[in-house]
């Protein structure tokens, strides 16, 4: 939500439900902004791992939860940040086209 606001993308609603957290926001102006917004959550989770390792007793468990949550959010499954990132990156690159084996090399461009 903070990344979207910082990039000028209006956020209409955010909250929690049984499936996890959600936000209702407008689309970003460009693919780069969409990738930054989608990556902000998992990167924040991963950035919390190291500081929590220094918290006595429960810090290791909280660090592990943040690590797992950050990694799971990067897996490209439906409604995950990982899938949004993969779609945006995939849209910005043309599809590879195989030329063939005419000169005994298979070029992809």
XYZ file of N, CA, C and O in Angstrom:
436
model
N 0.822 -1.174 0.000
C 0.000 0.000 0.000
C 0.879 1.256 0.000
O 0.577 2.205 -0.705
N 1.947 1.245 0.786
C 2.838 2.408 0.817
C 3.544 2.604 -0.517
O 3.722 3.736 -0.966
N 3.937 1.501 -1.150
C 4.603 1.615 -2.451
C 3.647 2.188 -3.489
O 4.032 3.031 -4.299
N 2.393 1.743 -3.478
C 1.407 2.256 -4.432
C 1.176 3.749 -4.206
O 1.147 4.535 -5.156
N 1.037 4.143 -2.967
C 0.821 5.550 -2.647
C 2.034 6.390 -3.052
O 1.883 7.483 -3.608
N 3.234 5.876 -2.796
C 4.452 6.610 -3.154
C 4.585 6.786 -4.661
O 5.137 7.780 -5.124
N 4.056 5.829 -5.436
C 4.129 5.914 -6.893
C 2.916 6.609 -7.500
O 2.767 6.662 -8.719
N 2.033 7.145 -6.655
C 0.879 7.896 -7.145
C -0.277 7.043 -7.629
O -1.125 7.520 -8.379
N -0.342 5.792 -7.182
C -1.440 4.905 -7.576
C -2.497 4.948 -6.471
O -2.203 4.627 -5.316
N -3.730 5.356 -6.791
C -4.767 5.462 -5.766
C -5.137 4.092 -5.177
O -5.362 3.133 -5.907
N -5.180 4.029 -3.847
C -5.595 2.814 -3.135
C -6.974 3.089 -2.565
O -7.165 4.020 -1.790
N -7.957 2.285 -2.963
C -9.330 2.493 -2.524
C -9.642 1.781 -1.222
O -10.398 2.270 -0.400
N -9.067 0.588 -1.033
C -9.429 -0.205 0.139
C -8.327 -1.213 0.415
O -7.648 -1.677 -0.497
N -8.158 -1.576 1.674
C -7.253 -2.662 2.046
C -7.821 -3.340 3.280
O -8.594 -2.744 4.025
N -7.451 -4.604 3.458
C -7.971 -5.322 4.611
C -7.479 -6.760 4.649
O -6.601 -7.166 3.886
N -8.081 -7.532 5.556
C -7.766 -8.952 5.725
C -9.020 -9.776 5.516
O -10.125 -9.362 5.869
N -8.834 -10.949 4.973
C -9.920 -11.916 4.837
C -9.316 -13.300 5.068
O -8.124 -13.431 5.317
N -10.107 -14.328 4.937
C -9.617 -15.680 5.214
C -8.454 -16.067 4.305
O -7.562 -16.792 4.717
N -8.416 -15.591 3.082
C -7.349 -15.922 2.137
C -6.094 -15.078 2.320
O -5.098 -15.302 1.654
N -6.114 -14.091 3.201
C -4.959 -13.233 3.431
C -5.312 -11.767 3.242
O -6.481 -11.391 3.170
N -4.296 -10.954 3.127
C -4.490 -9.517 2.964
C -4.872 -9.197 1.520
O -4.548 -9.939 0.601
N -5.573 -8.088 1.338
C -5.944 -7.658 -0.010
C -5.909 -6.138 -0.088
O -6.005 -5.453 0.911
N -5.745 -5.652 -1.307
C -5.863 -4.222 -1.581
C -6.671 -4.044 -2.847
O -6.560 -4.834 -3.779
N -7.471 -3.028 -2.876
C -8.183 -2.632 -4.086
C -7.577 -1.310 -4.512
O -7.694 -0.307 -3.809
N -6.893 -1.336 -5.633
C -6.203 -0.138 -6.107
C -6.314 -0.054 -7.617
O -6.609 -1.019 -8.294
N -6.034 1.133 -8.111
C -6.001 1.327 -9.556
C -4.738 0.678 -10.115
O -3.793 0.383 -9.380
N -4.721 0.465 -11.410
C -3.523 -0.082 -12.048
C -2.438 0.989 -12.105
O -2.720 2.173 -12.204
N -1.213 0.539 -12.044
C -0.084 1.461 -12.145
C 0.038 1.982 -13.575
O -0.431 1.345 -14.522
N 0.696 3.126 -13.724
C 0.835 3.734 -15.049
C 1.721 2.927 -15.980
O 1.522 2.929 -17.184
N 2.732 2.261 -15.430
C 3.634 1.485 -16.281
C 3.969 0.158 -15.595
O 3.739 -0.008 -14.403
N 4.519 -0.753 -16.363
C 4.857 -2.073 -15.856
C 5.895 -2.042 -14.758
O 5.847 -2.828 -13.814
N 6.843 -1.107 -14.854
C 7.882 -0.988 -13.826
C 7.263 -0.666 -12.475
O 7.615 -1.267 -11.461
N 6.304 0.263 -12.457
C 5.643 0.615 -11.203
C 4.854 -0.573 -10.652
O 4.827 -0.805 -9.444
N 4.213 -1.320 -11.527
C 3.451 -2.498 -11.099
C 4.378 -3.537 -10.468
O 4.044 -4.138 -9.448
N 5.551 -3.741 -11.050
C 6.525 -4.684 -10.488
C 7.005 -4.185 -9.130
O 7.116 -4.960 -8.169
N 7.289 -2.885 -9.006
C 7.741 -2.325 -7.729
C 6.682 -2.478 -6.639
O 6.992 -2.833 -5.499
N 5.425 -2.223 -6.993
C 4.337 -2.351 -6.021
C 4.180 -3.813 -5.608
O 4.034 -4.129 -4.419
N 4.214 -4.723 -6.567
C 4.045 -6.144 -6.263
C 5.216 -6.708 -5.473
O 5.040 -7.599 -4.641
N 6.407 -6.220 -5.714
C 7.590 -6.740 -5.021
C 7.759 -6.137 -3.632
O 8.497 -6.690 -2.809
N 7.085 -5.046 -3.335
C 7.282 -4.361 -2.051
C 6.915 -5.244 -0.857
O 7.646 -5.277 0.136
N 5.820 -5.955 -0.938
C 5.383 -6.796 0.186
C 6.355 -7.922 0.496
O 6.835 -8.041 1.637
N 6.662 -8.781 -0.492
C 7.622 -9.854 -0.216
C 8.997 -9.336 0.198
O 9.636 -9.912 1.089
N 9.461 -8.246 -0.398
C 10.764 -7.704 -0.018
C 10.751 -7.160 1.406
O 11.740 -7.272 2.134
N 9.634 -6.597 1.819
C 9.525 -6.132 3.198
C 9.580 -7.315 4.161
O 10.267 -7.262 5.188
N 8.841 -8.388 3.845
C 8.904 -9.591 4.678
C 10.327 -10.120 4.787
O 10.788 -10.462 5.880
N 11.031 -10.187 3.675
C 12.396 -10.705 3.688
C 13.345 -9.762 4.429
O 14.306 -10.213 5.048
N 13.073 -8.452 4.391
C 13.940 -7.510 5.097
C 13.751 -7.580 6.612
O 14.618 -7.133 7.362
N 12.638 -8.134 7.069
C 12.397 -8.263 8.509
C 13.069 -9.489 9.113
O 13.145 -9.608 10.342
N 13.546 -10.393 8.294
C 14.124 -11.637 8.806
C 15.333 -11.361 9.690
O 15.400 -11.821 10.834
N 16.300 -10.636 9.197
C 17.544 -10.410 9.942
C 17.317 -9.679 11.269
O 17.820 -10.126 12.304
N 16.571 -8.577 11.315
C 16.364 -7.919 12.614
C 15.677 -8.817 13.644
O 16.024 -8.781 14.825
N 14.722 -9.626 13.206
C 14.016 -10.484 14.158
C 14.892 -11.620 14.692
O 14.600 -12.170 15.745
N 15.944 -11.957 13.988
C 16.838 -13.000 14.496
C 17.531 -12.576 15.789
O 17.983 -13.424 16.554
N 17.600 -11.274 16.050
C 18.251 -10.773 17.250
C 17.289 -10.548 18.408
O 17.706 -10.117 19.485
N 16.016 -10.843 18.215
C 15.035 -10.706 19.290
C 15.034 -12.013 20.095
O 14.868 -13.093 19.521
N 15.231 -11.930 21.420
C 15.269 -13.156 22.229
C 13.940 -13.915 22.198
O 12.883 -13.346 21.992
N 14.033 -15.212 22.400
C 12.928 -16.180 22.493
C 12.127 -16.339 21.211
O 12.267 -17.304 20.514
N 11.255 -15.416 20.912
C 10.301 -15.586 19.812
C 10.807 -15.023 18.484
O 10.218 -15.259 17.438
N 11.913 -14.309 18.495
C 12.415 -13.660 17.281
C 12.711 -14.635 16.154
O 12.432 -14.354 14.991
N 13.278 -15.792 16.479
C 13.583 -16.789 15.451
C 12.339 -17.310 14.753
O 12.333 -17.514 13.533
N 11.269 -17.490 15.522
C 10.008 -17.959 14.934
C 9.380 -16.892 14.052
O 8.856 -17.185 12.973
N 9.433 -15.643 14.495
C 8.884 -14.549 13.684
C 9.716 -14.375 12.416
O 9.168 -14.147 11.333
N 11.036 -14.506 12.549
C 11.907 -14.404 11.374
C 11.578 -15.507 10.372
O 11.496 -15.252 9.169
N 11.382 -16.723 10.853
C 11.038 -17.837 9.967
C 9.694 -17.602 9.276
O 9.558 -17.841 8.071
N 8.713 -17.111 10.015
C 7.401 -16.816 9.415
C 7.522 -15.759 8.328
O 6.912 -15.890 7.256
N 8.288 -14.710 8.572
C 8.472 -13.665 7.564
C 9.211 -14.198 6.349
O 8.887 -13.837 5.216
N 10.198 -15.052 6.559
C 10.933 -15.642 5.440
C 10.016 -16.495 4.580
O 9.983 -16.350 3.354
N 9.242 -17.366 5.220
C 8.328 -18.245 4.473
C 7.273 -17.419 3.748
O 6.978 -17.667 2.574
N 6.717 -16.424 4.415
C 5.692 -15.582 3.789
C 6.256 -14.830 2.588
O 5.617 -14.754 1.531
N 7.467 -14.311 2.709
C 8.091 -13.605 1.590
C 8.342 -14.511 0.404
O 8.075 -14.147 -0.743
N 8.836 -15.718 0.649
C 9.102 -16.671 -0.433
C 7.807 -17.152 -1.070
O 7.691 -17.209 -2.299
N 6.809 -17.482 -0.252
C 5.528 -17.961 -0.796
C 4.873 -16.882 -1.648
O 4.275 -17.179 -2.691
N 4.983 -15.621 -1.247
C 4.402 -14.538 -2.044
C 5.099 -14.357 -3.390
O 4.528 -13.779 -4.311
N 6.329 -14.811 -3.504
C 7.052 -14.698 -4.775
C 6.800 -15.877 -5.710
O 7.172 -15.828 -6.877
N 6.146 -16.934 -5.215
C 5.818 -18.081 -6.062
C 4.679 -17.658 -6.992
O 3.674 -17.112 -6.539
N 4.818 -17.886 -8.293
C 3.787 -17.422 -9.237
C 2.540 -18.306 -9.255
O 2.315 -19.099 -10.145
N 1.713 -18.163 -8.224
C 0.422 -18.844 -8.156
C -0.668 -17.770 -8.236
O -0.399 -16.588 -7.994
N -1.900 -18.142 -8.583
C -2.955 -17.131 -8.727
C -3.104 -16.254 -7.489
O -2.993 -16.720 -6.356
N -3.321 -15.001 -7.724
C -3.497 -13.914 -6.753
C -2.274 -13.693 -5.867
O -2.399 -13.203 -4.752
N -1.095 -14.035 -6.354
C 0.125 -13.767 -5.590
C 0.924 -12.652 -6.254
O 0.756 -12.355 -7.437
N 1.794 -12.050 -5.478
C 2.659 -11.004 -6.021
C 3.609 -11.580 -7.061
O 3.948 -10.913 -8.036
N 4.037 -12.810 -6.858
C 4.949 -13.452 -7.805
C 4.346 -13.568 -9.192
O 5.021 -13.348 -10.202
N 3.055 -13.896 -9.271
C 2.393 -14.003 -10.579
C 2.262 -12.636 -11.227
O 2.471 -12.491 -12.433
N 1.955 -11.606 -10.438
C 1.868 -10.249 -11.002
C 3.219 -9.800 -11.548
O 3.295 -9.216 -12.621
N 4.280 -10.086 -10.811
C 5.621 -9.724 -11.269
C 5.955 -10.467 -12.554
O 6.440 -9.880 -13.523
N 5.689 -11.755 -12.581
C 5.980 -12.566 -13.767
C 5.204 -12.075 -14.978
O 5.747 -11.982 -16.076
N 3.938 -11.727 -14.803
C 3.130 -11.211 -15.922
C 3.674 -9.890 -16.441
O 3.742 -9.668 -17.645
N 4.034 -9.005 -15.542
C 4.549 -7.698 -15.967
C 5.889 -7.836 -16.675
O 6.123 -7.189 -17.689
N 6.773 -8.666 -16.145
C 8.069 -8.868 -16.786
C 7.874 -9.545 -18.135
O 8.518 -9.194 -19.122
N 6.953 -10.501 -18.212
C 6.683 -11.195 -19.465
C 6.076 -10.302 -20.530
O 6.329 -10.478 -21.718
N 5.300 -9.304 -20.122
C 4.704 -8.384 -21.088
C 5.735 -7.454 -21.700
O 5.576 -6.993 -22.815
N 6.783 -7.177 -20.979
C 7.781 -6.217 -21.448
C 8.816 -6.829 -22.376
O 9.643 -6.114 -22.917
N 8.812 -8.141 -22.530
C 9.759 -8.802 -23.424
C 8.990 -9.515 -24.524
O 8.012 -10.199 -24.250
N 9.419 -9.375 -25.781
C 8.728 -10.089 -26.859
C 8.925 -11.591 -26.710
O 9.908 -12.054 -26.147
N 7.966 -12.324 -27.226
C 8.065 -13.776 -27.156
C 9.243 -14.258 -27.990
O 9.507 -13.734 -29.060
N 9.926 -15.261 -27.481
C 11.065 -15.833 -28.206
C 10.559 -16.582 -29.422
O 9.517 -17.215 -29.408
N 11.290 -16.488 -30.485
C 10.906 -17.158 -31.722
C 12.094 -17.992 -32.198
O 13.190 -17.472 -32.378
N 11.873 -19.250 -32.381
C 12.948 -20.126 -32.814
C 13.123 -20.001 -34.321
O 12.168 -20.041 -35.079
N 14.366 -19.849 -34.755
C 14.655 -19.700 -36.182
C 14.756 -21.054 -36.854
O 14.355 -21.228 -37.976
N 15.301 -22.012 -36.171
C 15.418 -23.344 -36.749
C 16.848 -23.837 -36.740
O 17.714 -23.261 -36.113
N 17.085 -24.905 -37.468
C 18.397 -25.548 -37.462
C 19.089 -25.397 -38.803
O 19.847 -26.247 -39.225
N 18.870 -24.328 -39.513
C 19.414 -24.183 -40.852
C 20.933 -24.182 -40.879
O 21.538 -24.735 -41.778
N 21.578 -23.558 -39.892
C 23.039 -23.551 -39.881
C 23.582 -24.293 -38.654
O 24.606 -23.966 -38.108
N 22.859 -25.313 -38.224
C 23.227 -26.192 -37.112
C 23.281 -25.469 -35.770
O 23.887 -25.945 -34.846
N 22.643 -24.308 -35.680
C 22.498 -23.594 -34.411
C 21.050 -23.175 -34.296
O 20.426 -22.781 -35.268
N 20.522 -23.292 -33.123
C 19.138 -22.892 -32.881
C 19.159 -21.532 -32.205
O 19.402 -21.414 -31.032
N 18.947 -20.490 -32.974
C 18.976 -19.132 -32.431
C 17.612 -18.767 -31.886
O 16.586 -19.114 -32.437
N 17.621 -18.064 -30.793
C 16.403 -17.527 -30.218
C 16.607 -16.033 -30.078
O 17.616 -15.588 -29.544
N 15.677 -15.257 -30.612
C 15.793 -13.807 -30.480
C 14.503 -13.222 -30.002
O 13.488 -13.839 -29.949
